[in-house]
Short mmCIF file of C-alpha atoms in Angstrom, two decimals:
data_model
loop_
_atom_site.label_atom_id
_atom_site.label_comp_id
_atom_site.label_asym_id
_atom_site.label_seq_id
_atom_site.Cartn_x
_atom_site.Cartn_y
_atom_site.Cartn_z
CA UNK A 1 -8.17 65.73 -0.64
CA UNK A 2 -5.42 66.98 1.14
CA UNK A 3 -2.74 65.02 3.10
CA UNK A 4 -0.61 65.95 6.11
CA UNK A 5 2.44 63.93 7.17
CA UNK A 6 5.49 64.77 9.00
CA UNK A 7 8.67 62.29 8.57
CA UNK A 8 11.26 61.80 11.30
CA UNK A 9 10.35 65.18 12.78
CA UNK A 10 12.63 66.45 15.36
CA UNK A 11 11.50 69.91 16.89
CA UNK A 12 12.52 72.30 19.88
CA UNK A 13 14.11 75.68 20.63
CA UNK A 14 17.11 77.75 20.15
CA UNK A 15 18.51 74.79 17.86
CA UNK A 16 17.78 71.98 21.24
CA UNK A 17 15.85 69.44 19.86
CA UNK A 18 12.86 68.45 22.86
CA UNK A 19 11.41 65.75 20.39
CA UNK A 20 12.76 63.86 17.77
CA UNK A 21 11.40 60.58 15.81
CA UNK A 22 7.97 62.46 15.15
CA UNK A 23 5.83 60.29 12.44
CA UNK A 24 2.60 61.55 11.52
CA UNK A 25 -0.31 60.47 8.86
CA UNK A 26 -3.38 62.82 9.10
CA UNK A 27 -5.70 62.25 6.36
CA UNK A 28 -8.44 64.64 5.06
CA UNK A 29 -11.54 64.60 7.51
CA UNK A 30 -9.41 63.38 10.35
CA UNK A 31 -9.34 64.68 13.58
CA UNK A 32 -5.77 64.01 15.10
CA UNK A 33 -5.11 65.04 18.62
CA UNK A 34 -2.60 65.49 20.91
CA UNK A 35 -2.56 64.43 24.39
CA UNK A 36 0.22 64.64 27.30
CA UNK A 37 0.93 66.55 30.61
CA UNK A 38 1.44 70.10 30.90
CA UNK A 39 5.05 71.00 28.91
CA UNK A 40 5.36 68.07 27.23
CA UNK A 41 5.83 69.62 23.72
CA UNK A 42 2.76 69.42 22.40
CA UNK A 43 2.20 72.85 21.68
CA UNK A 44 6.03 72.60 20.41
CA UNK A 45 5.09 70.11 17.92
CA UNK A 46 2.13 72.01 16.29
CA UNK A 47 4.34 75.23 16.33
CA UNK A 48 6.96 73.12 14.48
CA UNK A 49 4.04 71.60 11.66
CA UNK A 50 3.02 75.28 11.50
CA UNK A 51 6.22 77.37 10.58
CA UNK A 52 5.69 79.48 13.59
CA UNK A 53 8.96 77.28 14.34
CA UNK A 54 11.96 75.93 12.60
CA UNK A 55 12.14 72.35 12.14
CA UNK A 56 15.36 71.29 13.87
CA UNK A 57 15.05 67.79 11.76
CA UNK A 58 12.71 65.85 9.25
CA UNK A 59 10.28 67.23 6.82
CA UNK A 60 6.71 68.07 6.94
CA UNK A 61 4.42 67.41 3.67
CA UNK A 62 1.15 68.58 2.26
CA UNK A 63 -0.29 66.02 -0.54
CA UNK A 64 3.70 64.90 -0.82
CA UNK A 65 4.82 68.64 -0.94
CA UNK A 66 7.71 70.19 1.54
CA UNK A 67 5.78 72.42 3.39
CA UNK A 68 8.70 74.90 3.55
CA UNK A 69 8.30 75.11 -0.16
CA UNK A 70 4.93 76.84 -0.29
CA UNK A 71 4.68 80.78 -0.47
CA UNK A 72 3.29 82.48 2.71
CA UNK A 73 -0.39 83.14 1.16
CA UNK A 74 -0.67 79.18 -0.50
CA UNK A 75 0.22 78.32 2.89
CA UNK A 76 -2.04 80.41 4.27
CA UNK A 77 -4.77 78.97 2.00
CA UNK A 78 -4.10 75.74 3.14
CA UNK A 79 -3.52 76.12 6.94
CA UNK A 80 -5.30 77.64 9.61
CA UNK A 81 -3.95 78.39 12.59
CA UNK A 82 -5.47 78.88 16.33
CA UNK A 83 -2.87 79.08 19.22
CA UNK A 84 -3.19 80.65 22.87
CA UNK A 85 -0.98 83.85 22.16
CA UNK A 86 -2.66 86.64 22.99
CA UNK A 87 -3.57 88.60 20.00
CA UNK A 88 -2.68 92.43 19.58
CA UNK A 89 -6.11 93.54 18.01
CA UNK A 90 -5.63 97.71 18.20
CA UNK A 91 -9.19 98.56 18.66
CA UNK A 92 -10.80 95.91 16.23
CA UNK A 93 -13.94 94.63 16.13
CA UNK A 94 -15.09 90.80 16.48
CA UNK A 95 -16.04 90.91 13.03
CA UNK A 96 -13.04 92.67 11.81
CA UNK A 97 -10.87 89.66 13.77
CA UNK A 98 -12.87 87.06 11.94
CA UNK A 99 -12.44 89.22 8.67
CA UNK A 100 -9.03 89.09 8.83
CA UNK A 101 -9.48 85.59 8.14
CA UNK A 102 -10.06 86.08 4.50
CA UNK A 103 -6.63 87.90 3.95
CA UNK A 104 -5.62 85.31 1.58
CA UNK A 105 -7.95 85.53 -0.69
CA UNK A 106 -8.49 89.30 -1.40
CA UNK A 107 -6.00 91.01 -3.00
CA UNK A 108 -3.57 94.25 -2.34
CA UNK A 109 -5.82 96.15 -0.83
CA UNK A 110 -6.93 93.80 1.21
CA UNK A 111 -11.33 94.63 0.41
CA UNK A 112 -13.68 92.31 0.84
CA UNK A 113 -16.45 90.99 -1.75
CA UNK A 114 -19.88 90.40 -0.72
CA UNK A 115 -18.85 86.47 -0.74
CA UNK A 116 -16.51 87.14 1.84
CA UNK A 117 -18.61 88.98 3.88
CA UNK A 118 -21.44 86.18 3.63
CA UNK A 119 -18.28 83.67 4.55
CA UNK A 120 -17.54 85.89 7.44
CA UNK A 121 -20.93 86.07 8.97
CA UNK A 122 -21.71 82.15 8.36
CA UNK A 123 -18.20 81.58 10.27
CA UNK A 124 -19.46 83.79 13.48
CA UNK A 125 -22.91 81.54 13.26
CA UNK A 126 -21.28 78.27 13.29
CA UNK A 127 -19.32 79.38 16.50
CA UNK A 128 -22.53 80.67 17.89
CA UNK A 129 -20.91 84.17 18.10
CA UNK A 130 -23.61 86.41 15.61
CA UNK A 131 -24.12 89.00 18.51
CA UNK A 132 -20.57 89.77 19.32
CA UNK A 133 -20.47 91.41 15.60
CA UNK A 134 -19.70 94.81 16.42
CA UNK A 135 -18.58 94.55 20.16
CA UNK A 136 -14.82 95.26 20.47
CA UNK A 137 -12.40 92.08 20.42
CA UNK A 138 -10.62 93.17 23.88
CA UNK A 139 -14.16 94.34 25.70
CA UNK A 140 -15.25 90.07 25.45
CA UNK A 141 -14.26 87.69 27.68
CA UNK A 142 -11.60 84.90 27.28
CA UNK A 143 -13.92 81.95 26.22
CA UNK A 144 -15.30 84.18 24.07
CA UNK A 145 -11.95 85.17 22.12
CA UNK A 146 -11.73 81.43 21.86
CA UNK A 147 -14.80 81.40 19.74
CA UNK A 148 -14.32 84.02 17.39
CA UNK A 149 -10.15 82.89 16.77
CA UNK A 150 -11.89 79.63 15.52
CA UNK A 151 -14.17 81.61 13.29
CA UNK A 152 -11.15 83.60 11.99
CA UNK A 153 -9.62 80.19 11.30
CA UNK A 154 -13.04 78.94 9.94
CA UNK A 155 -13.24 82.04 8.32
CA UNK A 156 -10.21 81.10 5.88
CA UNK A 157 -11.67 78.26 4.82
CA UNK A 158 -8.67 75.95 5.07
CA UNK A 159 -7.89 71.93 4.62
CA UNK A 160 -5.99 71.95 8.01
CA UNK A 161 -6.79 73.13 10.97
CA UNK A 162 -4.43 73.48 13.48
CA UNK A 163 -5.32 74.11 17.12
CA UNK A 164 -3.70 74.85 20.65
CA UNK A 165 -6.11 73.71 22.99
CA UNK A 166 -8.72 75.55 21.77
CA UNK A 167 -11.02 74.27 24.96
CA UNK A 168 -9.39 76.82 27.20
CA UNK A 169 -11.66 79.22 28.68
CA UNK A 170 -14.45 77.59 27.54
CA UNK A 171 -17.67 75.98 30.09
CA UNK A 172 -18.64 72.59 29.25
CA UNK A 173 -21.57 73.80 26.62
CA UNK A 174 -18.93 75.90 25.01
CA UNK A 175 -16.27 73.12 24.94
CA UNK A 176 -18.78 70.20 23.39
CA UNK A 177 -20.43 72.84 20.69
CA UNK A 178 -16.41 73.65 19.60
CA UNK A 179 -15.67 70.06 19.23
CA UNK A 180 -18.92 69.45 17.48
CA UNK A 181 -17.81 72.12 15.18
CA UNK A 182 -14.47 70.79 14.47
CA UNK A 183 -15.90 67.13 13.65
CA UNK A 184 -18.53 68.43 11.53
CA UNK A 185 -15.80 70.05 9.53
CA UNK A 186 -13.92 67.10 9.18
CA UNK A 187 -16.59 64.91 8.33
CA UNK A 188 -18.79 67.10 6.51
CA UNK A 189 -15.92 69.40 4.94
CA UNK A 190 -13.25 66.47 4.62
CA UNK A 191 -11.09 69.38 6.28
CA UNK A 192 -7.72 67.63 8.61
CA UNK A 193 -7.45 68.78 12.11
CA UNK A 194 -5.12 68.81 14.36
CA UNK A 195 -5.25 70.09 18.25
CA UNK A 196 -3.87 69.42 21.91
CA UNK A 197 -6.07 68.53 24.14
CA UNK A 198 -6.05 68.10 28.19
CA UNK A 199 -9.18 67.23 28.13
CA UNK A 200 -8.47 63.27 27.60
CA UNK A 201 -12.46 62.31 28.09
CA UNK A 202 -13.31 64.54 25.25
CA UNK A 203 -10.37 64.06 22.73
CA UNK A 204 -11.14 59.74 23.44
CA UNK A 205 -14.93 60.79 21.98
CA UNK A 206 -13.68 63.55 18.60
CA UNK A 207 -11.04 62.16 17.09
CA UNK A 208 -9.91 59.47 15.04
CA UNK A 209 -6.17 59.40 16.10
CA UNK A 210 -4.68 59.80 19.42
CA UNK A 211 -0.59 61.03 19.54
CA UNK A 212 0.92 61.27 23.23
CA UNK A 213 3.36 63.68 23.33
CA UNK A 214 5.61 62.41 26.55
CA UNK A 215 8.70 65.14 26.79
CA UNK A 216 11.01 63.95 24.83
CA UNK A 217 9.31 61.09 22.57
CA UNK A 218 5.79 60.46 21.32
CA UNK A 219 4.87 57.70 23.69
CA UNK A 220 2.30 56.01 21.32
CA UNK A 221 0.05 56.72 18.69
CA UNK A 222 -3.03 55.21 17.07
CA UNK A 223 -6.58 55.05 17.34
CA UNK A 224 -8.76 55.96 20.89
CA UNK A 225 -9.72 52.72 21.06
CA UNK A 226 -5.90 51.53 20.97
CA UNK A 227 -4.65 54.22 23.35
CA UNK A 228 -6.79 54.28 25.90
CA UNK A 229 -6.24 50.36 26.37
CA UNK A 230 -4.25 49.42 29.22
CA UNK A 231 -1.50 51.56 31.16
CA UNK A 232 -0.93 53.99 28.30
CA UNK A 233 -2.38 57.14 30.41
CA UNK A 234 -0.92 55.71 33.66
CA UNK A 235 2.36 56.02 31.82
CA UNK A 236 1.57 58.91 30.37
CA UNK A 237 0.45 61.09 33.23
CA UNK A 238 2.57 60.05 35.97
CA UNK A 239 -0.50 58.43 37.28
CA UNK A 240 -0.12 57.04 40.92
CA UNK A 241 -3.63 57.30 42.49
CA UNK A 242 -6.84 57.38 40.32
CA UNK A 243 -7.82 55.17 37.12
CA UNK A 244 -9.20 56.02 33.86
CA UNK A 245 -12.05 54.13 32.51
CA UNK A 246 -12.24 53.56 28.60
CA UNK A 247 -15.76 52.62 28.08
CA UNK A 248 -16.61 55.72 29.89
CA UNK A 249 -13.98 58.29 29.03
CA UNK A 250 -13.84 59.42 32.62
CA UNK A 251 -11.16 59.65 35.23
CA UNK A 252 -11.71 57.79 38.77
CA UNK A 253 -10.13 59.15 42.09
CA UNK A 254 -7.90 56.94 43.91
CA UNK A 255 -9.72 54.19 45.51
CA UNK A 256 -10.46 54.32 49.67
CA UNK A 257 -7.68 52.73 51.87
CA UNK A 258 -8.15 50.17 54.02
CA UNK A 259 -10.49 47.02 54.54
CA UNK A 260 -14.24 47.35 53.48
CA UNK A 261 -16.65 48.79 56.14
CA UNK A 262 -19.93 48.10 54.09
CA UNK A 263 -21.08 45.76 51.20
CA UNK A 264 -22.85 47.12 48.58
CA UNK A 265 -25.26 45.48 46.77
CA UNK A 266 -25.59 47.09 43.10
CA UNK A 267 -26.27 46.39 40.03
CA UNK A 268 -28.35 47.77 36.59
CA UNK A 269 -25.86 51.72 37.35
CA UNK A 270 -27.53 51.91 40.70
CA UNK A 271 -24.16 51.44 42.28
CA UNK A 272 -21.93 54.33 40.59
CA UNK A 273 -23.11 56.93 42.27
CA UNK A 274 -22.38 55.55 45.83
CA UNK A 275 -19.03 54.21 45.19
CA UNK A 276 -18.31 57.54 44.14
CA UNK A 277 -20.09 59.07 47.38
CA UNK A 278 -18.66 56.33 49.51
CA UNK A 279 -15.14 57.30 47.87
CA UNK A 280 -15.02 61.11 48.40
CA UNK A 281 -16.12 60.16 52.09
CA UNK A 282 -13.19 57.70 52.69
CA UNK A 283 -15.01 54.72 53.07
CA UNK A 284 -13.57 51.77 51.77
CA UNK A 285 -16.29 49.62 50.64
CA UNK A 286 -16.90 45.40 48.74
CA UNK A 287 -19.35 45.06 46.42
CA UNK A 288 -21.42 42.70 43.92
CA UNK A 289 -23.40 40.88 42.65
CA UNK A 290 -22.79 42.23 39.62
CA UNK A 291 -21.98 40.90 36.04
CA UNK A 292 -18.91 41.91 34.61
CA UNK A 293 -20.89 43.41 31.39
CA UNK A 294 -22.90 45.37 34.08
CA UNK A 295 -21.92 49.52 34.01
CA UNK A 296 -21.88 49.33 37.75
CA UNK A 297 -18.79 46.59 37.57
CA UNK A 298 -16.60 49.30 35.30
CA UNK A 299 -16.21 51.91 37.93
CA UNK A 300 -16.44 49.22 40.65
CA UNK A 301 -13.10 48.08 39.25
CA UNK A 302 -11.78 51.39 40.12
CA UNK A 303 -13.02 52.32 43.49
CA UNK A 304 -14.12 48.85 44.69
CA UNK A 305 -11.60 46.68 47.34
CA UNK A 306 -13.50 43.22 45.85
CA UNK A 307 -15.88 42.33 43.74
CA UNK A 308 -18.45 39.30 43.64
CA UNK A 309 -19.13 38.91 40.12
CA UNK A 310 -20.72 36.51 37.57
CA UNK A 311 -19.87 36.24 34.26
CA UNK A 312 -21.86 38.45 31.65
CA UNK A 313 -25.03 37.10 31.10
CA UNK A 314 -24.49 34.57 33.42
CA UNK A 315 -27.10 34.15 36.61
CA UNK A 316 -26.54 35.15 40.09
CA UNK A 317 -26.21 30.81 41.76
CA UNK A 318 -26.60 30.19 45.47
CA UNK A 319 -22.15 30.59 45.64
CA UNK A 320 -22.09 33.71 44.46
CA UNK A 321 -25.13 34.81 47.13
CA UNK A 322 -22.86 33.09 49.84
CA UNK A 323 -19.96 34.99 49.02
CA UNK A 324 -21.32 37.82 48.94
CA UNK A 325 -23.14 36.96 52.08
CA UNK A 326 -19.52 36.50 53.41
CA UNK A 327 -18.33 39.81 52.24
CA UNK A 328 -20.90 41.32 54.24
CA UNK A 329 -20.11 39.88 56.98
CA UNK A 330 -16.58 40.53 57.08
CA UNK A 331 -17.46 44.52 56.20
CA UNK A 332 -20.33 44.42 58.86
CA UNK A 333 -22.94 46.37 57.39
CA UNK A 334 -24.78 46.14 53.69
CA UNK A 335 -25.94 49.16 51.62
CA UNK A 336 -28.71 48.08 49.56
CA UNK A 337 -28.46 50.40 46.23
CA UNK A 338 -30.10 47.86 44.25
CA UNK A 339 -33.57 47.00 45.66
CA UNK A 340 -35.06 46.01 42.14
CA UNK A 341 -33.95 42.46 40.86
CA UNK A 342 -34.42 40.54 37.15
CA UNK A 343 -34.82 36.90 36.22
CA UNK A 344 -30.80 37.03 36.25
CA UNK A 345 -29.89 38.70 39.37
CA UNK A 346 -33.43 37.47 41.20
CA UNK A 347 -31.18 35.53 43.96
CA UNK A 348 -28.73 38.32 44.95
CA UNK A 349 -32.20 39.73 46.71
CA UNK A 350 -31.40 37.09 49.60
CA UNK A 351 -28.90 39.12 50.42
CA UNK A 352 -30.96 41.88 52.22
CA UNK A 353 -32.99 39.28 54.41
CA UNK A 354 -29.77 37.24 55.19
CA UNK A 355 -28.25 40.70 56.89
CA UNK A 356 -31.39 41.51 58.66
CA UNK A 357 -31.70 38.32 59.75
CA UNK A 358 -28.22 38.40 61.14
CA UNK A 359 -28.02 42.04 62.89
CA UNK A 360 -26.40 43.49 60.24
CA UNK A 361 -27.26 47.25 59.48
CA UNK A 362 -28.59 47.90 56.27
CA UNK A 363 -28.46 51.30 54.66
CA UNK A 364 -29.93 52.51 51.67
CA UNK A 365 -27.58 55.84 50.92
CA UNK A 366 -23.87 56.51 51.39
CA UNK A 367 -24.75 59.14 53.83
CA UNK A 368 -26.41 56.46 56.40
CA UNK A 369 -22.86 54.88 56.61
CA UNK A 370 -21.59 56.35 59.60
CA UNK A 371 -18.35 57.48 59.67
CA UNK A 372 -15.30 55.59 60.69
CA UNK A 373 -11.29 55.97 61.17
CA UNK A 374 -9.19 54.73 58.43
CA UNK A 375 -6.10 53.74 59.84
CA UNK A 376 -8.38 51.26 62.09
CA UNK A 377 -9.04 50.17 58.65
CA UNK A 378 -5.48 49.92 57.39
CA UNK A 379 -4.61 48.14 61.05
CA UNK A 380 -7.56 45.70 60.12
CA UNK A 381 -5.32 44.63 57.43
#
């Protein structure tokens, strides 16, 4: 099983080192990813791991081995390599790109053998690109060059991988059935891969380890689960407005300003979709009851101004009905996403008779909350 590490890796251009310090441990049938804003180096650091760049520091090893010390083709047998140049293809064929894959295993002449013509096709199938065969490599489009320069690279039938955000170009079915790809080949093929991402949703759900690549330092590394804890992609990114949420791998936008106009009464996920309608609107908005295991209280965090909560699995008492009946009050109107209520949450059902009873409007969409100025909002404060 092969083993990729990098020790006190410093890499750049033109003899500059951008990064320095670079530690890396990628096992066989991990998926290791990159993550970081736009010119951070991370493309700089797989060129480095690569040889399509000199090291300016540190050594990179393969099962203990100096990388530099292995001949272009037992390189080649090991590594794969799939990076957003643009290729120069003189008239080829899809199939003749993918081919080309095999190059280290055929000899002088370069011929192929029915078994690498069998390889060749089952690579095209796994990307889902079969039909593109015979069609000319500069006739397809750009998502799907994508595909068949991870065939090529599937194609060769390496124990690293090495990608350059290989999601480019692609739609959302295009982008998951790549991914799925690349894990399948880790787990089932024990093969190492390594890739950038910008796509932080999607590399918190493939891989195993998470490196942030922060211009001139890796900011932290370890495990989704340990990156994606706390401030780490606030730091990261720069991120002033907006919040990312862990347990769903998705970003927030930057919650409304000013004092809530309207309480909403969620629960169960029947809240997320109007905070994020009530959001895009401007509308800053309270809301509750909701226990803090509940999905609805996740994104609520985000793009809530308060919450009334309970503890999880904890029942909604006759306090937490009267602060949320004060909540509503203070906003002025109630938005009643949640009109179906459990042994837990039976009491936060008051809540909806208390407005009426009081004159307060109650809505049952985002778009019945009319709209309103936000700087009265921010005066309000």
């Amino acid at each position: 099983m092969t083993r990729l590490s990098a020790h006190d890796l410093s890499v750049g251009y033109n003899k500059k080192v951008l990064i320095g310090g670079i530690e890396l441990e990628i096992d066989a049938g991990e998926v290791v990813t990159l993550i970081g804003p736009n010119g951070a180096g991370k493309s700089t650091v797989l060129k480095s791991i690569t040889r399509h760049l000199d090291l300016l520091g540190g050594t990179v090893y393969v099962d203990g081995e100096d990388a530099k010390s292995l001949t272009f083709r037992n390189f080649a047998t090991k590594f794969s390599v799939v990076l957003t140049e643009r290729l120069k293809t003189e008239r080829m064929t899809c199939e003749e790109i993918v081919a080309a894959g095999r190059y280290p295993y055929t000899g002088f002449f370069g011929k192929l053998t029915q078994g690498d013509r069998e390889i060749v096709a089952e690579s095209m199938a796994l990307v889902g690109a079969s039909e593109l065969a015979d069609t000319p490599f500069e006739a397809i489009s750009d998502g799907q060059r994508q595909r068949i320069l991870l065939a090529r690279a599937i194609c060769q039938q390496p124990q690293i991988m090495v990608l350059d955000e290989p999601t480019s170009f692609l739609d959302i079915r295009y982008k998951i059935e790549l991914l799925g790809v690349l894990r399948r080949l880790a787990t089932e093929k024990k093969m190492s891969v390594v890739l950038s991402l910008h796509e932080i949703d999607l590399a918190a759900k493939i891989s195993d380890k998470i490196v942030c690549v922060d211009g001139d330092r890796v900011l932290s590394a370890g495990t989704p689960e340990e990156i994606f804890r706390g401030d780490t992609v606030r730091r990261l990114y720069g991120l002033v407005r907006g919040d990312y949420n862990l347990l769903f791998g998705s970003v927030e936008m930057e919650k409304p300003q000013g004092t809530s106009r309207v309480f909403v009464l969620a629960g169960g996920g029947a809240g997320i979709s109007v905070y994020r309608a009530l959001q895009r609107r401007g509308i800053a908005f309270s809301t509750g009851i909701l226990s803090e295991n509940d999905v609805d209280y996740q994104v609520a965090r985000s793009l809530a101004t308060s919450i009334v909560s309970v503890p999880a699995f904890a029942s909604v008492g006759e306090e937490d009905v009267a602060r949320a009946a004060e909540e509503t009050e203070r906003a002025g109107a109630l938005l009643a996403a949640c009109r179906k209520f459990g042994e837990t949450n039976a009491r936060a059902e008051q809540l909806i008779a208390l407005a009426e009873r009081s004159g307060i409007p109650v809505y049952s969409s985002a778009a019945e909350v009319p709209e309103g100025s936000t700087e009265e909002g921010k005066d309000a404060e």
